[in-house]
Coordinates of C-alpha atoms in Angstrom, one line a residue:
M1 CA 0.0 0.0 0.0
K2 CA 1.2 3.5 -0.8
Q3 CA 2.2 5.6 2.1
T4 CA 0.8 9.0 1.1
L5 CA -0.6 12.0 2.9
Q6 CA -3.1 13.4 0.5
K7 CA -4.7 16.8 0.7
N8 CA -8.1 15.5 1.9
E9 CA -6.2 13.8 4.9
R10 CA -5.0 17.2 6.2
L11 CA -7.0 19.0 8.8
K12 CA -7.3 22.6 7.5
S13 CA -10.9 23.7 8.1
Y14 CA -11.1 26.4 10.8
T15 CA -14.4 25.1 12.1
K16 CA -13.1 21.6 12.4
I17 CA -9.9 22.7 14.2
R18 CA -11.8 24.9 16.6
D19 CA -14.2 22.1 17.3
L20 CA -11.2 19.8 17.9
F21 CA -9.6 22.2 20.4
E22 CA -12.9 22.9 22.2
R23 CA -14.4 19.4 22.4
G24 CA -11.5 17.0 21.8
E25 CA -9.3 15.2 24.3
K26 CA -5.7 16.4 25.0
T27 CA -2.7 14.4 26.0
R28 CA 1.1 14.9 26.1
I29 CA 3.3 12.2 24.6
G30 CA 7.0 12.8 24.1
C31 CA 7.6 16.1 22.2
F32 CA 3.9 16.4 21.2
L33 CA 0.8 17.9 22.8
M34 CA -1.9 15.9 21.0
Y35 CA -5.5 16.9 20.5
F36 CA -7.9 14.3 19.1
L37 CA -11.6 13.8 18.5
V38 CA -13.4 10.6 17.6
K39 CA -16.9 10.6 16.0
D40 CA -19.0 7.9 14.5
S41 CA -19.0 7.9 10.7
T42 CA -20.0 5.5 8.0
P43 CA -17.0 6.0 5.7
S44 CA -14.0 6.0 8.1
E45 CA -12.1 9.3 7.8
L46 CA -8.7 10.3 9.2
Q47 CA -7.4 13.9 9.2
M48 CA -4.4 15.4 10.9
G49 CA -2.8 18.8 11.5
V50 CA 0.5 20.0 12.7
S51 CA 1.7 23.1 14.5
V52 CA 5.1 24.3 15.6
G53 CA 5.0 27.5 17.6
S54 CA 7.2 30.5 17.0
R55 CA 7.9 31.0 20.7
Y56 CA 11.0 28.8 20.7
F57 CA 11.6 28.6 16.9
K58 CA 11.8 32.2 15.7
K59 CA 12.9 31.3 12.1
A60 CA 10.2 30.0 9.7
V61 CA 12.8 27.7 8.2
D62 CA 13.2 25.8 11.5
R63 CA 9.4 25.6 12.0
N64 CA 8.8 24.3 8.5
L65 CA 11.6 21.7 8.9
L66 CA 10.0 20.4 12.1
K67 CA 6.6 20.3 10.5
R68 CA 7.9 18.3 7.5
R69 CA 9.6 15.8 9.8
I70 CA 6.4 15.4 11.9
R71 CA 4.2 14.9 8.8
E72 CA 6.7 12.4 7.4
A73 CA 6.8 10.4 10.6
Y74 CA 3.0 10.4 10.7
R75 CA 2.8 9.4 7.0
K76 CA 5.1 6.4 7.5
Q77 CA 3.0 5.1 10.5
K78 CA -0.6 6.1 9.9
Q79 CA -1.6 2.8 8.4
T80 CA -2.1 1.1 11.8
L81 CA -4.4 4.0 12.8
A82 CA -6.3 3.8 9.6
D83 CA -6.8 0.1 9.9
T84 CA -8.2 0.5 13.4
L85 CA -10.6 3.2 12.2
D86 CA -11.9 1.1 9.3
G87 CA -12.9 -1.7 11.6
N88 CA -14.8 0.6 14.0
H89 CA -16.4 3.0 11.5
K90 CA -15.1 6.2 13.1
R91 CA -14.1 9.7 12.0
F92 CA -10.9 10.7 13.6
D93 CA -9.3 14.2 13.8
V94 CA -5.9 14.6 15.4
F95 CA -3.7 17.6 15.8
F96 CA 0.0 17.5 16.8
V97 CA 1.5 20.5 18.5
F98 CA 5.2 20.4 18.9
V99 CA 6.1 21.5 22.4
H100 CA 9.7 20.6 22.7
Q101 CA 12.0 23.7 23.0
E102 CA 14.9 22.4 20.9
M103 CA 15.3 21.1 17.4
M104 CA 14.9 17.3 17.2
A105 CA 16.3 14.8 14.8
Y106 CA 13.9 12.8 12.6
A107 CA 14.6 9.5 14.4
D108 CA 13.5 11.1 17.7
I109 CA 10.3 12.5 16.2
Y110 CA 9.6 9.2 14.5
R111 CA 9.9 7.4 17.9
D112 CA 7.6 9.9 19.7
M113 CA 5.1 9.6 16.8
Q114 CA 5.1 5.8 17.2
L115 CA 4.2 6.2 20.9
A116 CA 1.5 8.7 20.0
I117 CA -0.1 6.5 17.4
D118 CA 0.0 3.5 19.7
Q119 CA -1.8 5.4 22.4
L120 CA -4.4 6.6 19.8
V121 CA -5.1 3.1 18.7
K122 CA -5.6 2.0 22.3
K123 CA -8.0 4.9 22.9
I124 CA -10.0 4.0 19.7
E125 CA -10.2 0.3 20.6
H126 CA -11.1 1.1 24.3
G127 CA -13.8 3.5 23.1
A128 CA -15.2 0.9 20.7
S129 CA -15.4 -1.8 23.3
R130 CA -17.9 0.3 25.5

């Protein structure tokens, strides 16, 4: 299967993002503050967003590099999350906020993303069993 991150898989709608921050759950894993919201949906849908603040990374070049690394780590590992959603008929919005104060290597971001996705899969499966 192709590991892509298409345009329709990105969370860009202002209303969806606002809804996610207001009604979604929040947890901190590694270098991420993660907001997520699970809803019932007939066609399973998965959307993600990324943010790196300018408080610690003043240069846009640094922020963009971190966002590219985060999206790449997500793209490589999202299949387990997508498979879990297909079985449970859920719509899932997730937003990753990078909260680490220093630049991180791709390997470290990949590891933290793996931990985050594993926790999300557990949350979805736990919520489906109720």
